[in-house]
């Protein structure tokens, strides 16, 4: 498996919900060979003194740009939240396994929070192949979501408190999809 170390440039970095951030960075070498399910290892800042880099799932690739989703939880993601356009970031990737052999199935992708990142990359890949799939994303409240509820496009959003999309957990949405597909 090929991987590269790259000094990428931050294109954008912004808060997209009450808990989630989205960073777009460039790396032609890594973007060209990344597949849904893979990740990169990031050196969050030039001042980073910890031995370990921070692993981040790839949420999408467009041209030479890599999309990352993250929550500010510790020192590494806090440093990432301070990135500004034009900053240089040291990354290694793509690393890890990738999704395969799903073309003969009806994929239902289920996640929440940062676990959504690799699913968004996979869903875009399926959309590009004109595959039918469903995406179910759960959160506690509307403020935590960064996607729009759109069942016509196979996007189901759930909230524990019923403030957006379907009230309940991702299992509530899964049951709804099964019920809707039984009649087809």
mmCIF file of C-alpha atoms in Angstrom, residues 7-73:
data_model
loop_
_atom_site.group_PDB
_atom_site.id
_atom_site.type_symbol
_atom_site.label_atom_id
_atom_site.label_comp_id
_atom_site.label_asym_id
_atom_site.label_seq_id
_atom_site.Cartn_x
_atom_site.Cartn_y
_atom_site.Cartn_z
ATOM 1 C CA UNK A 7 3.025 19.305 3.846
ATOM 2 C CA UNK A 8 -0.522 20.341 3.062
ATOM 3 C CA UNK A 9 -2.082 23.791 3.083
ATOM 4 C CA UNK A 10 -5.215 24.608 5.081
ATOM 5 C CA UNK A 11 -7.910 25.873 2.699
ATOM 6 C CA UNK A 12 -10.618 26.370 5.334
ATOM 7 C CA UNK A 13 -11.392 25.423 8.910
ATOM 8 C CA UNK A 14 -14.751 26.223 10.477
ATOM 9 C CA UNK A 15 -17.265 25.125 13.064
ATOM 10 C CA UNK A 16 -20.243 23.514 11.280
ATOM 11 C CA UNK A 17 -22.438 22.611 14.266
ATOM 12 C CA UNK A 18 -22.433 23.039 18.023
ATOM 13 C CA UNK A 19 -19.896 20.201 18.341
ATOM 14 C CA UNK A 20 -18.319 19.577 14.903
ATOM 15 C CA UNK A 21 -15.581 21.268 12.892
ATOM 16 C CA UNK A 22 -14.758 20.856 9.200
ATOM 17 C CA UNK A 23 -11.238 21.377 7.866
ATOM 18 C CA UNK A 24 -10.290 21.331 4.186
ATOM 19 C CA UNK A 25 -6.602 20.756 3.434
ATOM 20 C CA UNK A 26 -4.708 20.137 0.204
ATOM 21 C CA UNK A 27 -2.492 17.215 -0.754
ATOM 22 C CA UNK A 28 -2.543 16.048 -4.346
ATOM 23 C CA UNK A 29 -0.510 12.904 -3.641
ATOM 24 C CA UNK A 30 -2.783 11.743 -0.830
ATOM 25 C CA UNK A 31 -6.051 12.881 -2.428
ATOM 26 C CA UNK A 32 -5.242 11.008 -5.655
ATOM 27 C CA UNK A 33 -5.038 7.588 -3.970
ATOM 28 C CA UNK A 34 -7.418 7.890 -0.970
ATOM 29 C CA UNK A 35 -10.417 5.582 -0.744
ATOM 30 C CA UNK A 36 -13.508 5.657 1.498
ATOM 31 C CA UNK A 37 -12.668 4.290 4.947
ATOM 32 C CA UNK A 38 -9.048 5.424 5.014
ATOM 33 C CA UNK A 39 -7.510 8.034 7.302
ATOM 34 C CA UNK A 40 -4.531 10.352 7.642
ATOM 35 C CA UNK A 41 -2.194 11.002 10.571
ATOM 36 C CA UNK A 42 -1.810 14.670 11.419
ATOM 37 C CA UNK A 43 0.826 16.645 13.251
ATOM 38 C CA UNK A 44 -1.620 19.236 14.678
ATOM 39 C CA UNK A 45 0.926 22.063 14.925
ATOM 40 C CA UNK A 46 4.613 22.816 14.492
ATOM 41 C CA UNK A 47 4.863 23.082 18.285
ATOM 42 C CA UNK A 48 3.408 19.588 18.851
ATOM 43 C CA UNK A 49 5.595 17.807 21.419
ATOM 44 C CA UNK A 50 3.655 14.532 21.744
ATOM 45 C CA UNK A 51 5.093 11.424 20.133
ATOM 46 C CA UNK A 52 1.865 10.368 18.413
ATOM 47 C CA UNK A 53 0.187 12.172 15.540
ATOM 48 C CA UNK A 54 -3.602 12.466 15.523
ATOM 49 C CA UNK A 55 -5.511 10.042 13.227
ATOM 50 C CA UNK A 56 -8.416 11.587 11.309
ATOM 51 C CA UNK A 57 -10.839 9.796 8.997
ATOM 52 C CA UNK A 58 -11.112 11.240 5.529
ATOM 53 C CA UNK A 59 -14.628 12.661 5.113
ATOM 54 C CA UNK A 60 -14.243 13.442 1.428
ATOM 55 C CA UNK A 61 -11.945 14.174 -1.472
ATOM 56 C CA UNK A 62 -12.525 16.804 -4.112
ATOM 57 C CA UNK A 63 -9.753 17.477 -6.602
ATOM 58 C CA UNK A 64 -6.607 17.908 -4.459
ATOM 59 C CA UNK A 65 -8.550 18.716 -1.291
ATOM 60 C CA UNK A 66 -9.171 16.471 1.722
ATOM 61 C CA UNK A 67 -12.149 17.085 3.996
ATOM 62 C CA UNK A 68 -11.837 16.282 7.710
ATOM 63 C CA UNK A 69 -14.513 16.344 10.428
ATOM 64 C CA UNK A 70 -13.515 16.598 14.068
ATOM 65 C CA UNK A 71 -14.629 17.542 17.555
ATOM 66 C CA UNK A 72 -12.430 19.585 19.863
ATOM 67 C CA UNK A 73 -11.761 17.101 22.647
#
